[in-house]
Short mmCIF file of C-alpha atoms and ligand atoms in Angstrom, two decimals:
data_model
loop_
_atom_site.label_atom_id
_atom_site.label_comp_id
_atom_site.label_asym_id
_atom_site.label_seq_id
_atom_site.Cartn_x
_atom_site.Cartn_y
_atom_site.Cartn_z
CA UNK A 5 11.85 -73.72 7.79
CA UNK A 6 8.96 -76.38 7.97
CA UNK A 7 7.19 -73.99 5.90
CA UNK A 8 6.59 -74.91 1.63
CA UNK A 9 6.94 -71.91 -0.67
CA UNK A 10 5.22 -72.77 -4.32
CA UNK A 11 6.98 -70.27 -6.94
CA UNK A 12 4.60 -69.33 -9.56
CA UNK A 13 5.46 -66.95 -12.43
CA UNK A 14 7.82 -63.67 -12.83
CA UNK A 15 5.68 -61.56 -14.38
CA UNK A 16 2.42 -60.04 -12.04
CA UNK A 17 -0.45 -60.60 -14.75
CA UNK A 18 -3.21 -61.34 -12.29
CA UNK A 19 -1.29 -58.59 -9.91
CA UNK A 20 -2.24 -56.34 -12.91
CA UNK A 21 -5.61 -57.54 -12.99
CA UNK A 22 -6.18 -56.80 -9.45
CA UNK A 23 -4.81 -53.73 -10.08
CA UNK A 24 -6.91 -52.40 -12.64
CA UNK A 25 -9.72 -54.02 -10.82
CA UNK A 26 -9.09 -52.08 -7.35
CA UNK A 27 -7.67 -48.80 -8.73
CA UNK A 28 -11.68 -49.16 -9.99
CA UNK A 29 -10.80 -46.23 -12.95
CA UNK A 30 -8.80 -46.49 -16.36
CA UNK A 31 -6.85 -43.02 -16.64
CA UNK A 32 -4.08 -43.51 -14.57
CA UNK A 33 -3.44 -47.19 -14.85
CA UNK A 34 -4.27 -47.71 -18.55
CA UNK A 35 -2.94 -50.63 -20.71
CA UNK A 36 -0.50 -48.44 -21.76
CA UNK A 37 1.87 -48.93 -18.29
CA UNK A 38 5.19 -49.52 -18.87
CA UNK A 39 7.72 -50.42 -16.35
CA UNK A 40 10.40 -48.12 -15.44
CA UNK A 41 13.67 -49.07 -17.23
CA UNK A 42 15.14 -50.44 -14.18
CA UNK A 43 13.05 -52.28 -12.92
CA UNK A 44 13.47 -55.92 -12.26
CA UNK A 45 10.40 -58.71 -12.57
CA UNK A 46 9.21 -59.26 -9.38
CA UNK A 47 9.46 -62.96 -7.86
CA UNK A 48 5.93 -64.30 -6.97
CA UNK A 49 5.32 -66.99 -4.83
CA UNK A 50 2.79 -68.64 -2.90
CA UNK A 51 2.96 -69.98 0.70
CA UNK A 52 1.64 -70.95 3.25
CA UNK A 53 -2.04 -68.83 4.23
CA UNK A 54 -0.54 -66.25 1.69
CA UNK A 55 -2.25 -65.19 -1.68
CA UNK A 56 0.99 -64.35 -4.32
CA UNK A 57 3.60 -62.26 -3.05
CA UNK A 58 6.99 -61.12 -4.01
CA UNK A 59 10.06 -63.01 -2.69
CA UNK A 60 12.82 -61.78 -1.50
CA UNK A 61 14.74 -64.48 0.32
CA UNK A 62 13.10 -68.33 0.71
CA UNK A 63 15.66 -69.37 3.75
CA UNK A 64 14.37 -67.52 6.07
CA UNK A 65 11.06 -66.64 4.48
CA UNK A 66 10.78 -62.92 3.44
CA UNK A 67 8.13 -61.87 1.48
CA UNK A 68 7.12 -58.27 0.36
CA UNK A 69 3.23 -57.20 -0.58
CA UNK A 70 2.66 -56.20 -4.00
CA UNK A 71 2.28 -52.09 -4.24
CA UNK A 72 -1.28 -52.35 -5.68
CA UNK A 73 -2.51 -53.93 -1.93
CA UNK A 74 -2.33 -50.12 -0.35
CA UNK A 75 -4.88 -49.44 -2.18
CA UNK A 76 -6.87 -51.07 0.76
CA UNK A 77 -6.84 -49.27 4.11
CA UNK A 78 -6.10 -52.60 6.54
CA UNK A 79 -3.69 -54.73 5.00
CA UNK A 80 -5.00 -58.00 4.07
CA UNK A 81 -3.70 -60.75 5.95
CA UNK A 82 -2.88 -63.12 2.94
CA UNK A 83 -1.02 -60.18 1.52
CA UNK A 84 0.76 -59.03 4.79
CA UNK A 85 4.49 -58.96 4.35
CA UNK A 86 6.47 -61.78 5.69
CA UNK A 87 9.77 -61.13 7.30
CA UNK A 88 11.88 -63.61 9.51
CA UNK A 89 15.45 -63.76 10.34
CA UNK A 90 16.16 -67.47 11.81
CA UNK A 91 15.23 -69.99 9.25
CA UNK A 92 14.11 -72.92 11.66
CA UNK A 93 10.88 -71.83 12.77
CA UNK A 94 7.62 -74.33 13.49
CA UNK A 95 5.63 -75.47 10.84
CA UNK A 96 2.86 -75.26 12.75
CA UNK A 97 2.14 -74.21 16.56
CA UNK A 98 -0.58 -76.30 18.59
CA UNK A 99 -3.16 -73.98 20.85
CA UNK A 100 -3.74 -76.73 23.65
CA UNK A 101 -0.24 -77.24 24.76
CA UNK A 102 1.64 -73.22 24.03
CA UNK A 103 2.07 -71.43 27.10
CA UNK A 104 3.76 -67.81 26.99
CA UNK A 105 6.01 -67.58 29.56
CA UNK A 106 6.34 -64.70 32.15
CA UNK A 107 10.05 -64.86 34.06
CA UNK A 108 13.01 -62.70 35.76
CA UNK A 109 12.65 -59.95 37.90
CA UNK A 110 9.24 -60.94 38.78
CA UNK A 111 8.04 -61.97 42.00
CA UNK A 112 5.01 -64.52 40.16
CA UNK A 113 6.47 -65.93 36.76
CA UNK A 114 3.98 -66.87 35.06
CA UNK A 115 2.88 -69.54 32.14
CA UNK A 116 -0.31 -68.33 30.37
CA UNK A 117 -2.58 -70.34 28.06
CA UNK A 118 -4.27 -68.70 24.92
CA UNK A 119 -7.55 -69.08 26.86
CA UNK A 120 -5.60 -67.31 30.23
CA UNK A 121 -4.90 -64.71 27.65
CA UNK A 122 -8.91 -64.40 26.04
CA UNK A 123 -10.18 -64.65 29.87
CA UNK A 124 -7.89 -63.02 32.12
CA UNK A 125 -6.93 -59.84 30.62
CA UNK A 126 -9.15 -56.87 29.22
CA UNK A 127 -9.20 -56.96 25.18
CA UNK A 128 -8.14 -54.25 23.02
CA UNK A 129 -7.67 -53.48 19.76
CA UNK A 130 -5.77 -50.25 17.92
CA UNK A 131 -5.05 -49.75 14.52
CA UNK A 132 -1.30 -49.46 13.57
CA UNK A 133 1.17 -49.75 11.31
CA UNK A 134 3.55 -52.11 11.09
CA UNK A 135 6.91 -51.49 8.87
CA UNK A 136 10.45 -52.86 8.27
CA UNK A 137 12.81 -50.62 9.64
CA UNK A 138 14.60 -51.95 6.19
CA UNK A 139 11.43 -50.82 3.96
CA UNK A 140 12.41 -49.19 0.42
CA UNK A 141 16.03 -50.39 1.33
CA UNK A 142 16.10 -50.98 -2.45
CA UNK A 143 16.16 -47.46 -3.74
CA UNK A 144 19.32 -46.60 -1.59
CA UNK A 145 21.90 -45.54 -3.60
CA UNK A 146 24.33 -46.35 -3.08
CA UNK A 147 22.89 -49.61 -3.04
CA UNK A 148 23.37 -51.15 0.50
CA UNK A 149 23.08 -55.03 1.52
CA UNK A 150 19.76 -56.38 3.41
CA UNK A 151 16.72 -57.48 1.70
CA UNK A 152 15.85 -55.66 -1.29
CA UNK A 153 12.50 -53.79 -0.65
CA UNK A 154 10.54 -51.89 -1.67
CA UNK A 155 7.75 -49.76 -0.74
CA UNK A 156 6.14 -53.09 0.51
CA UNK A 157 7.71 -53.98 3.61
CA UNK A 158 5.43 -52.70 5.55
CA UNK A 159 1.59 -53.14 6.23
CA UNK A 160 -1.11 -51.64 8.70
CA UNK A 161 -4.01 -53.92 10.56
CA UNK A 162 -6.31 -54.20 13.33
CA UNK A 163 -4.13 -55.83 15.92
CA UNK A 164 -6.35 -57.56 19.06
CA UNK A 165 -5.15 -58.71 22.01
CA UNK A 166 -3.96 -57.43 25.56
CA UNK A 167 -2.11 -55.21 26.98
CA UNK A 168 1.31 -55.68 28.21
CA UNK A 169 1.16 -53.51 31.31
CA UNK A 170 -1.54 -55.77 32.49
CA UNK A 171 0.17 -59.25 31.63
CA UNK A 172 3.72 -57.78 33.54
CA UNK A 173 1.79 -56.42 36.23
CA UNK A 174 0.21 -59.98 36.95
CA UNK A 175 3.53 -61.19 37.22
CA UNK A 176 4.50 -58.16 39.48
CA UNK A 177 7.41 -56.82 37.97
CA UNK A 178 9.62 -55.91 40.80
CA UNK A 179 11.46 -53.02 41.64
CA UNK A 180 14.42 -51.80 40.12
CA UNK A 181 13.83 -53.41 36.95
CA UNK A 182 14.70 -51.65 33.85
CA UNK A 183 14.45 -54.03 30.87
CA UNK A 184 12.06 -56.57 29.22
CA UNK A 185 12.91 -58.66 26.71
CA UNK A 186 10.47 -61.13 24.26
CA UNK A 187 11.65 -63.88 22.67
CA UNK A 188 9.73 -66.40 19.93
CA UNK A 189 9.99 -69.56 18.98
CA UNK A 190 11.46 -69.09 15.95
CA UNK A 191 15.20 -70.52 16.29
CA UNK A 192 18.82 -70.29 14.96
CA UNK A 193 19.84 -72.67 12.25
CA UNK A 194 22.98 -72.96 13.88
CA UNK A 195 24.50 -72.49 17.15
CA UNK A 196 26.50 -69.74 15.93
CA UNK A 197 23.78 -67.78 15.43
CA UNK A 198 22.20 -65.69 17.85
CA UNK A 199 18.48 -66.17 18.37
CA UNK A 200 16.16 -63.18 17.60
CA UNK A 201 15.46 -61.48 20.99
CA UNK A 202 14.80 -58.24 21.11
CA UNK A 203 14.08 -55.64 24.58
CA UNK A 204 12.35 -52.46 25.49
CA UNK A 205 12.48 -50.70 28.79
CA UNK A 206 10.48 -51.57 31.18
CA UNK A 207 8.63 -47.87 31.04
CA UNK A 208 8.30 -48.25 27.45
CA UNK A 209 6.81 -51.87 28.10
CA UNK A 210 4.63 -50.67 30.69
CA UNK A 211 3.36 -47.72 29.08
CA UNK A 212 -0.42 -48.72 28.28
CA UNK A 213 0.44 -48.97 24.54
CA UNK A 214 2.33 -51.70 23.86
CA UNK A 215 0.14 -54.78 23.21
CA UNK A 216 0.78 -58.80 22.92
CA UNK A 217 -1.87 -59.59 19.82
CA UNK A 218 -3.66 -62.84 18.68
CA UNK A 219 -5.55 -61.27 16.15
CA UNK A 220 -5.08 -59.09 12.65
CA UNK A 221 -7.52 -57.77 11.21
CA UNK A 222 -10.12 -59.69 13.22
CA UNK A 223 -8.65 -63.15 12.52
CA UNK A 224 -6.13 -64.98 14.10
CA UNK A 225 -2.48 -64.36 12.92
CA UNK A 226 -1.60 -65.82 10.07
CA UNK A 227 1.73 -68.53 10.56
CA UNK A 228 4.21 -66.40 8.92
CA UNK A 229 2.86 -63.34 10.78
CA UNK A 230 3.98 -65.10 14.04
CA UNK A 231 0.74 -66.89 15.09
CA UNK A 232 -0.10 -67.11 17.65
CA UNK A 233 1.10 -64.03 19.84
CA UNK A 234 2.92 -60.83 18.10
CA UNK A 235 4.00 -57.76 19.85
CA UNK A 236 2.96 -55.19 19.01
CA UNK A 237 4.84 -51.95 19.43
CA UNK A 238 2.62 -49.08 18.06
CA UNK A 239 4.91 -45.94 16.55
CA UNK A 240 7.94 -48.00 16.62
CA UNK A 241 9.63 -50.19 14.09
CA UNK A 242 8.67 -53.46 12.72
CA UNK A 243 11.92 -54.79 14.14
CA UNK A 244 10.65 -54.89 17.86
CA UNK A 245 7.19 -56.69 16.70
CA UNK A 246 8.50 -60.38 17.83
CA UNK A 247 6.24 -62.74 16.71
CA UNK A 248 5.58 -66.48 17.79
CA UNK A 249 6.25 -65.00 21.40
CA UNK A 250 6.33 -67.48 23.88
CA UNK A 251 8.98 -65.89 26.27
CA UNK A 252 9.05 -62.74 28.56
CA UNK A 253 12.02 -61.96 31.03
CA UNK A 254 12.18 -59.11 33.06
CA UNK A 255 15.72 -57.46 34.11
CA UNK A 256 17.27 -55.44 37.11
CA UNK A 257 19.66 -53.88 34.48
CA UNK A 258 19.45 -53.34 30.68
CA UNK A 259 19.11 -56.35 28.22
CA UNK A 260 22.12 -57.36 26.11
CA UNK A 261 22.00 -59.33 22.77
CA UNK A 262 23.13 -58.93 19.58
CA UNK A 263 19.96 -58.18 18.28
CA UNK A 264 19.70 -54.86 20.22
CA UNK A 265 23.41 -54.26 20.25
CA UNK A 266 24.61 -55.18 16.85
CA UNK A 267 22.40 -55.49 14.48
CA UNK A 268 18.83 -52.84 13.80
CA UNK A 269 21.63 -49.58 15.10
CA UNK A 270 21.40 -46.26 13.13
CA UNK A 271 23.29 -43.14 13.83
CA UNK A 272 22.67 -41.40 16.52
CA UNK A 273 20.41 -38.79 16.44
CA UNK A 274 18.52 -36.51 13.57
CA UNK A 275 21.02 -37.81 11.37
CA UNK A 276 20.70 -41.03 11.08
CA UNK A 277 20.07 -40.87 7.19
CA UNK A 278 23.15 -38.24 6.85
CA UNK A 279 25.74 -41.30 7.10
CA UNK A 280 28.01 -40.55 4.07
CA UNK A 281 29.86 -44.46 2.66
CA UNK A 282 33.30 -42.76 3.07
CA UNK A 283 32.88 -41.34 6.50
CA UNK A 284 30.79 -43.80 8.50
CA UNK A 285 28.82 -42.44 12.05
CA UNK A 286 30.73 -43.65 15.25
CA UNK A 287 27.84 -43.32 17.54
CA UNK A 288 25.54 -45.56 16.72
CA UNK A 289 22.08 -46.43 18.58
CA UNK A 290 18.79 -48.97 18.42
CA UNK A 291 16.23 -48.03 16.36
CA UNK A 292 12.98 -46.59 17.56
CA UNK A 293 10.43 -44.54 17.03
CA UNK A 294 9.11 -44.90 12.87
CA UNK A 295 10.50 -41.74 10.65
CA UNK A 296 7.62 -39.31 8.58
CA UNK A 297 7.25 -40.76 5.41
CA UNK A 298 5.17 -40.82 2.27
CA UNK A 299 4.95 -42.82 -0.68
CA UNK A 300 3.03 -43.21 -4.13
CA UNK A 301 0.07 -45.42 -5.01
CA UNK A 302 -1.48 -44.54 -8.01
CA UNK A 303 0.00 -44.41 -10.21
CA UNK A 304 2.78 -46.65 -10.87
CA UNK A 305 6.40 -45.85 -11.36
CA UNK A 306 6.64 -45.00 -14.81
CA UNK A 307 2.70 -45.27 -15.85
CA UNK A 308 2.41 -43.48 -19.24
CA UNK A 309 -0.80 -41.31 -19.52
CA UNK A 310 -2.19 -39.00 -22.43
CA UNK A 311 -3.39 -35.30 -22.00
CA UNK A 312 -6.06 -34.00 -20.54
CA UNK A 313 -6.91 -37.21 -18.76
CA UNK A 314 -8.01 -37.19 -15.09
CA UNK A 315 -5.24 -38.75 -13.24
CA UNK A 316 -6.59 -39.79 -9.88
CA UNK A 317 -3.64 -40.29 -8.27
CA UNK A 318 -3.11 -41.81 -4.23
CA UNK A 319 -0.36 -42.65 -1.83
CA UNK A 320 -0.11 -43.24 2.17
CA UNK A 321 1.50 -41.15 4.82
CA UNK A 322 2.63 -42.16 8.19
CA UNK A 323 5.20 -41.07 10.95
CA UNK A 324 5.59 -43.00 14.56
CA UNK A 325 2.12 -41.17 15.76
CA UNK A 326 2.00 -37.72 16.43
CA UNK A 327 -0.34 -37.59 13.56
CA UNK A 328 -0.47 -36.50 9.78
CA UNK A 329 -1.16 -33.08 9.13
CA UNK A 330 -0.57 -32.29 5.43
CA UNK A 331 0.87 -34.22 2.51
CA UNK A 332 2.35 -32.51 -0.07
CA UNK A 333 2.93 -32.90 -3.74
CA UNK A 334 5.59 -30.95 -6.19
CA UNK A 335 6.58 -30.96 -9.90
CA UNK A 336 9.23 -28.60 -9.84
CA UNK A 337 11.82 -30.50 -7.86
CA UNK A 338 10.12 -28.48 -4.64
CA UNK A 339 10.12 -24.74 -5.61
CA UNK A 340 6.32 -24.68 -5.04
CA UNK A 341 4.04 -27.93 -3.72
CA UNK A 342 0.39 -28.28 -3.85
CA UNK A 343 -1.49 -30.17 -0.51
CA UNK A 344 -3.15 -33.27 -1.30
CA UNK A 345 -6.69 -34.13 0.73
CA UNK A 346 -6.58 -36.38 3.46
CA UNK A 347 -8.55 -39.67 3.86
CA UNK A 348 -10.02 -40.44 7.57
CA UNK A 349 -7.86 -40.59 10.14
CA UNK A 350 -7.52 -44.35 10.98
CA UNK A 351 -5.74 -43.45 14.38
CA UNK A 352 -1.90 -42.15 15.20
CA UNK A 353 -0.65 -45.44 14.58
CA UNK A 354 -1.85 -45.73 11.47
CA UNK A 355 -1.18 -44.62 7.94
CA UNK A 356 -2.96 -42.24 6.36
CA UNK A 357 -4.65 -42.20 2.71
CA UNK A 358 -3.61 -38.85 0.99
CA UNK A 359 -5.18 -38.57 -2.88
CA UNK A 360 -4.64 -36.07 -5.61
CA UNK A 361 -6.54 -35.23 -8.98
CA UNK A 362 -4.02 -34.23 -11.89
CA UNK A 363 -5.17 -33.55 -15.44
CA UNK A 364 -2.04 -32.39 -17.49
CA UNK A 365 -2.16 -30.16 -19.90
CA UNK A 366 0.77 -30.68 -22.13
CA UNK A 367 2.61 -33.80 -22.79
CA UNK A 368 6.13 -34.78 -21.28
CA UNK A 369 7.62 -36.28 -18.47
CA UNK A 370 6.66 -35.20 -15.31
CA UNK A 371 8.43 -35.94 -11.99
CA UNK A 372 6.10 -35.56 -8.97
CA UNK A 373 7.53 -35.67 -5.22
CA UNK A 374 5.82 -36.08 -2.19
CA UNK A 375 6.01 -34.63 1.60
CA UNK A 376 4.30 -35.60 4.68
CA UNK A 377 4.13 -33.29 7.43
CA UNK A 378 3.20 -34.48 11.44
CA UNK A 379 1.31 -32.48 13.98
CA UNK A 380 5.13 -32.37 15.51
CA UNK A 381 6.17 -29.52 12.48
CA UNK A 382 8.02 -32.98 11.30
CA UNK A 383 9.00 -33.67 7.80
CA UNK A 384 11.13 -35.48 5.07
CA UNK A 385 14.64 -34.97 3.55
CA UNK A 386 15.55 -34.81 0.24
CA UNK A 387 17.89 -37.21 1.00
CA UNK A 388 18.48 -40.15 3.59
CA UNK A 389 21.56 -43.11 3.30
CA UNK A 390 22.95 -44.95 6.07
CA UNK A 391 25.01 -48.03 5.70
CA UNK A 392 22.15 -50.16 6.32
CA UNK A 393 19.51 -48.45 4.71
CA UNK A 394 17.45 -48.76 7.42
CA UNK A 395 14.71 -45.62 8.25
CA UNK A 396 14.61 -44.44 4.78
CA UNK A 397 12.42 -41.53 4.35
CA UNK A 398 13.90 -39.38 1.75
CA UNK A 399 11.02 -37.46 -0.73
CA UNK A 400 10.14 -39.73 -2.97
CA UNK A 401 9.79 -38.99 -6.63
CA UNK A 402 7.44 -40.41 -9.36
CA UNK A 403 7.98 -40.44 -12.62
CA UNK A 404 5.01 -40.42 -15.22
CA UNK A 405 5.10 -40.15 -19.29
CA UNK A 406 2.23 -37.72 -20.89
CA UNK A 407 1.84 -38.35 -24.68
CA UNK A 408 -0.20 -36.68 -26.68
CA UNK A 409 -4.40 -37.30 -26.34
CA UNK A 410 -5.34 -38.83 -29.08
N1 MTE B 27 10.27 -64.13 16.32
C1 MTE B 27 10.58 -63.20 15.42
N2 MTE B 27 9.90 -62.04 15.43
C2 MTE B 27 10.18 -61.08 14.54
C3 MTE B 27 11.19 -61.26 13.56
C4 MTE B 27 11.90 -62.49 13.57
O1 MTE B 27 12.79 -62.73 12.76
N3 MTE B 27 11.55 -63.44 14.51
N4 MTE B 27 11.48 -60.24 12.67
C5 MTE B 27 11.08 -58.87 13.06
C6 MTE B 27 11.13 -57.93 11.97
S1 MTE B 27 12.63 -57.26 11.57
C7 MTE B 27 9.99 -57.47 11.33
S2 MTE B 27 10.07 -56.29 10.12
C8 MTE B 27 8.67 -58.00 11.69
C9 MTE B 27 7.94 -58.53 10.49
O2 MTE B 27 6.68 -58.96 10.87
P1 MTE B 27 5.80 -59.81 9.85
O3 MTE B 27 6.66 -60.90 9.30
O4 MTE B 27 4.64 -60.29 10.60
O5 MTE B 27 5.38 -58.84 8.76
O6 MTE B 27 8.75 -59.05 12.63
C10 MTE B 27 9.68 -58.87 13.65
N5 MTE B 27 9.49 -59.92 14.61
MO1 MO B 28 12.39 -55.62 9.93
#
């Protein structure tokens, strides 16, 4: 990794700052937060284009965002969370001489500057979310291995730049093909391991959706976000985003590589979070389409508040874009559940804002949970495990202290 990490301090004190300074209100987020008992001091570090951010692994480069960032809509991109698998990756990636190249079942392959890209193809833009299929990995239990995140493996932008369909169809994709796979220039550190490559069907990649991006959030991509192309695969997981794209190869029959057939599988079906440790799946199958989830905001895990204070609290819902319909929050371990308002609807690929005003009356400790619902009659389990932790979107749970007001 050409790429210089500068490690700064364990404890978030400017984090908290921000914080307070976003959340814009006192009641929820007082000085009087304390962190859940568990809870282990985040690593911050700075690299390169990126503001501080939690690390998770420095060789490859993983970094998660910081929870109190979801308080904005569009992730920033100096905040958007970093994931790579292959440590050797360019330090830096010169415009004049890249060329993403168009090859296989073709009948024109093709080599396409940035400008070819800006000049030849209609622009678009859509709004979506991008998340690690191994997002809040950290609260499986039991605990499983893979990068430890959080709720901050994940991230939603702007993304601008063309669309698939129209690049393969330049190349005139020929027929009988079934597979397309993209490739970045991102490479093993060894020869033993297998570069990241990952594949989609060629219906899938020619579907209108699917989108090669040079810009986030209006700017171009930042490094570590895989500047300067990223696919973008809106609804589906992270995993299938492959940045620093350079390479596209069309096949007559479906693409093999360990990335697709090894590694990123889930069990098959509606249970892929109902894998027990002692009696693993046996059918296992890529990941896909993103899971309904929800998660907390505002407050923070733990927060302790006093009585009769206004609680404004928040928290984002998402699913792989049929659309939020109703979030859901409950204090009695889900006997009854109240529905939270909705924020705007940023688009189906987006998340979605969901907010909540509490005032308690009585002190103690409360234990809030929270449910999406999807225009599909989709929703969460109270519980999801499977051996990778990938997918996770059990109810999640919130714990917050009331003391007495004073
Ligand atoms: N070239 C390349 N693309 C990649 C990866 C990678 O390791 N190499 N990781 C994938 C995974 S698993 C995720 S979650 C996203 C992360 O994108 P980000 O680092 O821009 O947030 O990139 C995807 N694209
Ligand atoms: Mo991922």
């Amino acid at each position: 990794m050409g790429v210089k990490i500068k490690k700064r301090f364990k404890n978030s004190f400017l984090g908290l700052a921000a914080w307070l300074l976003l959340a814009g209100f006192a009641s929820c987020n007082s000085g009087e937060k304390q962190p859940a008992s568990k809870v282990v001091p985040d690593e911050l570090v700075t690299a390169e284009g990126k503001k501080e951010m939690i690390l998770l692994t420095d060789r490859p480069l993983n970094l998660e965002t910081p929870l109190h960032y979801f308080l904005y809509d569009f992730t920033p991109n100096d905040e958007f969370f970093v994931r790579w698998h292959l440590s050797n990756m360019p330090a830096q990636v010169g415009l004049d001489t890249f060329r993403l190249r168009i090859s296989g079942h073709v009948s024109k392959p093709l080599s396409l500057s940035m400008s070819d890209l800006k000049t030849k193809f209609k622009t678009v833009s859509i709004n979506a979310l991008a998340a690690c299929a191994g997002n809040a990995r950290s609260f499986c239990d039991p605990r499983v291995p893979g990068g430890q995140w959080k709720n901050g493996g994940m991230g939603n932008a702007k993304w601008t730049g063309v669309i698939l369909k129209d690049v393969l169809s330049m190349a005139g994709v020929k027929p009988g093909a079934k597979s397309v796979s993209f490739n970045g220039m991102d490479e093993p550190p060894l020869p033993s391991v297998p570069d990241f490559v990952k594949s989609l069907t060629v219906d899938h990649a020619t579907d209108g959706e699917v989108m090669i991006a040079y810009e986030m959030n209006g700017e171009p991509l930042p490094l570590l976000n895989g500047f300067p192309l990223k696919l973008v695969v809106p609804g589906w997981y992270a995993t299938y985003w492959v940045g620093m794209l350079n390479e596209i190869k069309v096949y007559p029959d479906t693409f093999k590589g360990f990335w697709m057939d090894k590694a990123y599988l889930v069990p098959k079906g509606v249970a892929n979070g109902n894998e027990k440790p002692d009696s693993l799946a046996k059918d296992m199958t890529p990941i896909s389409r993103l899971d309904i989830r929800s998660i907390f905001v505002v407050p923070e895990q733990g927060s302790v508040i006093a009585a009769g204070q206004i609680c404004k609290m928040q928290g984002l819902a998402f699913d792989g874009g049929y659309g939020i319909t109703k979030v859901e929050l409950s204090t009695d371990s889900g006997a009854t559940w109240v529905q939270a308002s909705l924020d705007n609807d940023l688009g189906k690929y987006s998340w979605r804002r969901w907010r909540y005003t509490w005032q308690p009356a009585s002190q103690g400790t409360f234990t809030f949970y929270v449910k999406a619902t999807n225009a599909k009659g989709e929703t969460q389990p109270w519980h999801h495990w499977n051996r990778s932790g990938y997918m996770r979107n059990e109810i999640e749970s919130l714990q917050i202290k009331v003391e007495k007001s004073k």
